[in-house]
PDB file of C-alpha atoms in Angstrom:
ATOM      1  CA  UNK A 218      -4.464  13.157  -1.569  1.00  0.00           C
ATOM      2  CA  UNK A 219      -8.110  11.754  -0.743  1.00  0.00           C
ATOM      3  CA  UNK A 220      -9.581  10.186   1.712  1.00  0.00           C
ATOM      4  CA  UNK A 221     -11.218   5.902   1.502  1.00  0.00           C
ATOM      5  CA  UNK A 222     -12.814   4.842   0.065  1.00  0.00           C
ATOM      6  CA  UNK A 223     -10.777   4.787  -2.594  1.00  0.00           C
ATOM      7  CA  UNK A 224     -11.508   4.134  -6.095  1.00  0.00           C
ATOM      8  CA  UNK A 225      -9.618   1.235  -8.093  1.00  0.00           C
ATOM      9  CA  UNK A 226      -9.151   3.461 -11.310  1.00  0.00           C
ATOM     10  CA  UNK A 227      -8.817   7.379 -11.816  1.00  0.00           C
ATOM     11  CA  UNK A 228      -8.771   9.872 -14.332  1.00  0.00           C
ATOM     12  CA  UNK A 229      -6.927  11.964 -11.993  1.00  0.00           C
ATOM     13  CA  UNK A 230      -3.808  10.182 -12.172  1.00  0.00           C
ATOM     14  CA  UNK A 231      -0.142  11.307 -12.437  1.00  0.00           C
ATOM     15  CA  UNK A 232       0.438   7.927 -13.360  1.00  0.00           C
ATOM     16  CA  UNK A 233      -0.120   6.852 -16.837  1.00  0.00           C
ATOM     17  CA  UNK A 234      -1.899   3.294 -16.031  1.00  0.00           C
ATOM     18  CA  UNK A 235      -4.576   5.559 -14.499  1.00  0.00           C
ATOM     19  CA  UNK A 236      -4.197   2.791 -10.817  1.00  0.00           C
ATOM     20  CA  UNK A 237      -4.366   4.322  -7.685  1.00  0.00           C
ATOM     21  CA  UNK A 238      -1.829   4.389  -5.454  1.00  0.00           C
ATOM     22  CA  UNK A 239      -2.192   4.565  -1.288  1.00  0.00           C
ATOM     23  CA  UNK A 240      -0.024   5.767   1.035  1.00  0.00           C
ATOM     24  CA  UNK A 241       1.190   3.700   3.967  1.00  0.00           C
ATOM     25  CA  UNK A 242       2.723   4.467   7.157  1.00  0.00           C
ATOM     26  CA  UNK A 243       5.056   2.480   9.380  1.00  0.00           C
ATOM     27  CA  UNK A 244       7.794   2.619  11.573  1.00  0.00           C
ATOM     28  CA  UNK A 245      10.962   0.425  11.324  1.00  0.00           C
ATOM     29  CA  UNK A 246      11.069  -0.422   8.098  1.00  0.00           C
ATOM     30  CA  UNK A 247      14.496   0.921   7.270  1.00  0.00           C
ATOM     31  CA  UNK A 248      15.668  -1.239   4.323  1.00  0.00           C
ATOM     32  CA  UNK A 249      19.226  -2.780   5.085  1.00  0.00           C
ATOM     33  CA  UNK A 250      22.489  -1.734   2.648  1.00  0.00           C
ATOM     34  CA  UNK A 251      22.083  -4.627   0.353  1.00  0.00           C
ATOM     35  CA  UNK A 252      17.925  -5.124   0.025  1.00  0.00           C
ATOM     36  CA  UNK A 253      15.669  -3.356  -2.446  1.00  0.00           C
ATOM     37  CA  UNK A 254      11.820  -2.243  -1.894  1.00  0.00           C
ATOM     38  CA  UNK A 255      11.408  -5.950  -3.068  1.00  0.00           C
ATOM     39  CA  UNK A 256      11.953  -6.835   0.494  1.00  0.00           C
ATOM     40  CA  UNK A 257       9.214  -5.138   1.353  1.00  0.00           C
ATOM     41  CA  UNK A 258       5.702  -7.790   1.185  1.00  0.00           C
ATOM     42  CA  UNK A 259       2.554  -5.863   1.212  1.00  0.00           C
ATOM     43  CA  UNK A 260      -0.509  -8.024   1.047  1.00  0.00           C
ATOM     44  CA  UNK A 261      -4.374  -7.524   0.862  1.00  0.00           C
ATOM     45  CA  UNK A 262      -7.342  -9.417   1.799  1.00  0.00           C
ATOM     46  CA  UNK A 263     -10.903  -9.186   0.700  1.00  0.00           C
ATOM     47  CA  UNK A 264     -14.020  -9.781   1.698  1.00  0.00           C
ATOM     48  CA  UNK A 265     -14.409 -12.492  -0.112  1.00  0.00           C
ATOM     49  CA  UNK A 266     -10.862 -13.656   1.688  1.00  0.00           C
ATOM     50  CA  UNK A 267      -9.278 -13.060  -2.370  1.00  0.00           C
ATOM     51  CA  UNK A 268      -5.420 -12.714  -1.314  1.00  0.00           C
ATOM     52  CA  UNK A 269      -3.401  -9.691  -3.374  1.00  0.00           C
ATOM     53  CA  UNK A 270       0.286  -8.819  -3.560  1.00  0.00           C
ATOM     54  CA  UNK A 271       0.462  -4.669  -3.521  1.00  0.00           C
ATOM     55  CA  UNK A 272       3.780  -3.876  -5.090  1.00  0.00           C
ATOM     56  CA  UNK A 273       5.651  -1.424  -3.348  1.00  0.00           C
ATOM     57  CA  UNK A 274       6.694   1.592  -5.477  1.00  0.00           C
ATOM     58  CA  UNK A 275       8.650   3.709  -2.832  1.00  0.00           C
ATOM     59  CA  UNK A 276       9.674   3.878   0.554  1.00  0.00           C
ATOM     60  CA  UNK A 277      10.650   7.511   2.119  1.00  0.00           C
ATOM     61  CA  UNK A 278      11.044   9.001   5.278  1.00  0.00           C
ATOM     62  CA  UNK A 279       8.618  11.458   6.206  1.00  0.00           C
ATOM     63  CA  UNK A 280      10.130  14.553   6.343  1.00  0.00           C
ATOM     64  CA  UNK A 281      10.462  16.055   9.897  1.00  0.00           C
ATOM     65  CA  UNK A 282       9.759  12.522  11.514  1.00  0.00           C
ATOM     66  CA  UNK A 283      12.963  10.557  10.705  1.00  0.00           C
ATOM     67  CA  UNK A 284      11.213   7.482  12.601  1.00  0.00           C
ATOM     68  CA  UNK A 285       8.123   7.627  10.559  1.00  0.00           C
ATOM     69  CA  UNK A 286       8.359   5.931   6.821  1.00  0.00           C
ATOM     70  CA  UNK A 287       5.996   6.274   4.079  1.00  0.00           C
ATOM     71  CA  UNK A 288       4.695   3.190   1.645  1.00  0.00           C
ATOM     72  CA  UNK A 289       3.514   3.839  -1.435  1.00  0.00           C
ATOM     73  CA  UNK A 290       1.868   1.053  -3.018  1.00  0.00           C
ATOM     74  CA  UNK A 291      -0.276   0.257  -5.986  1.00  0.00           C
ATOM     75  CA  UNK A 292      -3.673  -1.123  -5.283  1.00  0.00           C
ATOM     76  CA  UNK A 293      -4.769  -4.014  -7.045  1.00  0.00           C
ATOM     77  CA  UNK A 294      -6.687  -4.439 -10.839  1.00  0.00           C
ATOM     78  CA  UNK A 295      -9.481  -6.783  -9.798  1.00  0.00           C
ATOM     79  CA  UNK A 296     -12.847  -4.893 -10.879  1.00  0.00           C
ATOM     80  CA  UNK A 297     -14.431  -6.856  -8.322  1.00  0.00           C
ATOM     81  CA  UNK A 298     -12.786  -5.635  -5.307  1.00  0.00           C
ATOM     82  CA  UNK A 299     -15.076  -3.553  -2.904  1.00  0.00           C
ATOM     83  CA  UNK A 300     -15.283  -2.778   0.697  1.00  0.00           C
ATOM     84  CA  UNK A 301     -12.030  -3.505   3.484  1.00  0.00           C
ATOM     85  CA  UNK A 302      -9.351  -4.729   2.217  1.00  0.00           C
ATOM     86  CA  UNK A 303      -7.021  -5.693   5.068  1.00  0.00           C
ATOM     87  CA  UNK A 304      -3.717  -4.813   4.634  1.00  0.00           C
ATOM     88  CA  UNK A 305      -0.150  -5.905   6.116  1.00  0.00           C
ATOM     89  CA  UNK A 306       3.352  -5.213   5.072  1.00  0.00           C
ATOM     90  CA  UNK A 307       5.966  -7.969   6.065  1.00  0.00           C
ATOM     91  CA  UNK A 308       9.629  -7.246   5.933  1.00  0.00           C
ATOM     92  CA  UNK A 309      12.464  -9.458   6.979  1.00  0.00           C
ATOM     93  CA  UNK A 310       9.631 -12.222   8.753  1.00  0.00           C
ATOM     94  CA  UNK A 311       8.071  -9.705  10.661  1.00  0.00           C
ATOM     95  CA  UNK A 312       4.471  -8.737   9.994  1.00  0.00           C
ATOM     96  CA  UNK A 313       2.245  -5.416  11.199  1.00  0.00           C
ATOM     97  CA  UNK A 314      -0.691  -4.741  12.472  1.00  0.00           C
ATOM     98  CA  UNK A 315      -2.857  -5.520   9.471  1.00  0.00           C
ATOM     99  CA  UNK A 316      -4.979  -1.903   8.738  1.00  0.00           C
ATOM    100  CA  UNK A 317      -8.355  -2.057   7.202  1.00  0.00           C
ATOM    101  CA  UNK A 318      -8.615   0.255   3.589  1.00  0.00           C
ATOM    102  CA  UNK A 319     -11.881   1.198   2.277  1.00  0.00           C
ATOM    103  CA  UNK A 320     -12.387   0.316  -1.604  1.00  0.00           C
ATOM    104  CA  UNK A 321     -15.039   2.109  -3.034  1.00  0.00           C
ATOM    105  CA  UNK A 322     -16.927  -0.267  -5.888  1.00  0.00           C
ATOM    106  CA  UNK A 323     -16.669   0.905  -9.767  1.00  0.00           C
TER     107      UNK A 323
END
């Protein structure tokens, strides 16, 4: 639990590929019976307008807010990547508002 920018890579990790992971929130993005988090499309773009595919690792409700969902996603391995990367999640055709994360360089 930190605040952007955030870094690519950290030794602080509960996961063992050592990625960081980011936190997303939306509203109505309640997965129908049949779909998996595979329906959910979260994309990035640089500043250097490089396109990335986030995968999505979980989707929860926030507890207490049972309109309020929460993204998890895995940002991506380019040791490039620095600065905004504007991000949107797309499910079922319909896009958000695209939110700007900070990416701290290596």
């Amino acid at each position: 639990m930190t605040a952007e920018p955030f870094a690519l890579v950290t030794p602080n990790n509960f996961g063992p590929d050592q990625r960081t992971r980011i936190a997303l929130f939306a509203m109505n993005v309640q997965l129908l019976q049949s779909e998996t988090l595979s329906a959910i499309n979260v994309s990035g773009v640089d500043t250097r307008s490089v396109s990335y595919n986030l995968p999505v690792e979980s989707l929860t409700v926030v507890p207490g807010f049972d309109w309020l969902y929460s993204v998890i996603v895995r940002l991506p391995e380019d040791a490039l990547l620095k600065g905004d990367l504007a991000v949107t999640l797309t499910l079922r055709g319909l896009k958000s508002n695209t939110v700007l994360v900070g990416i701290r360089a290596p």
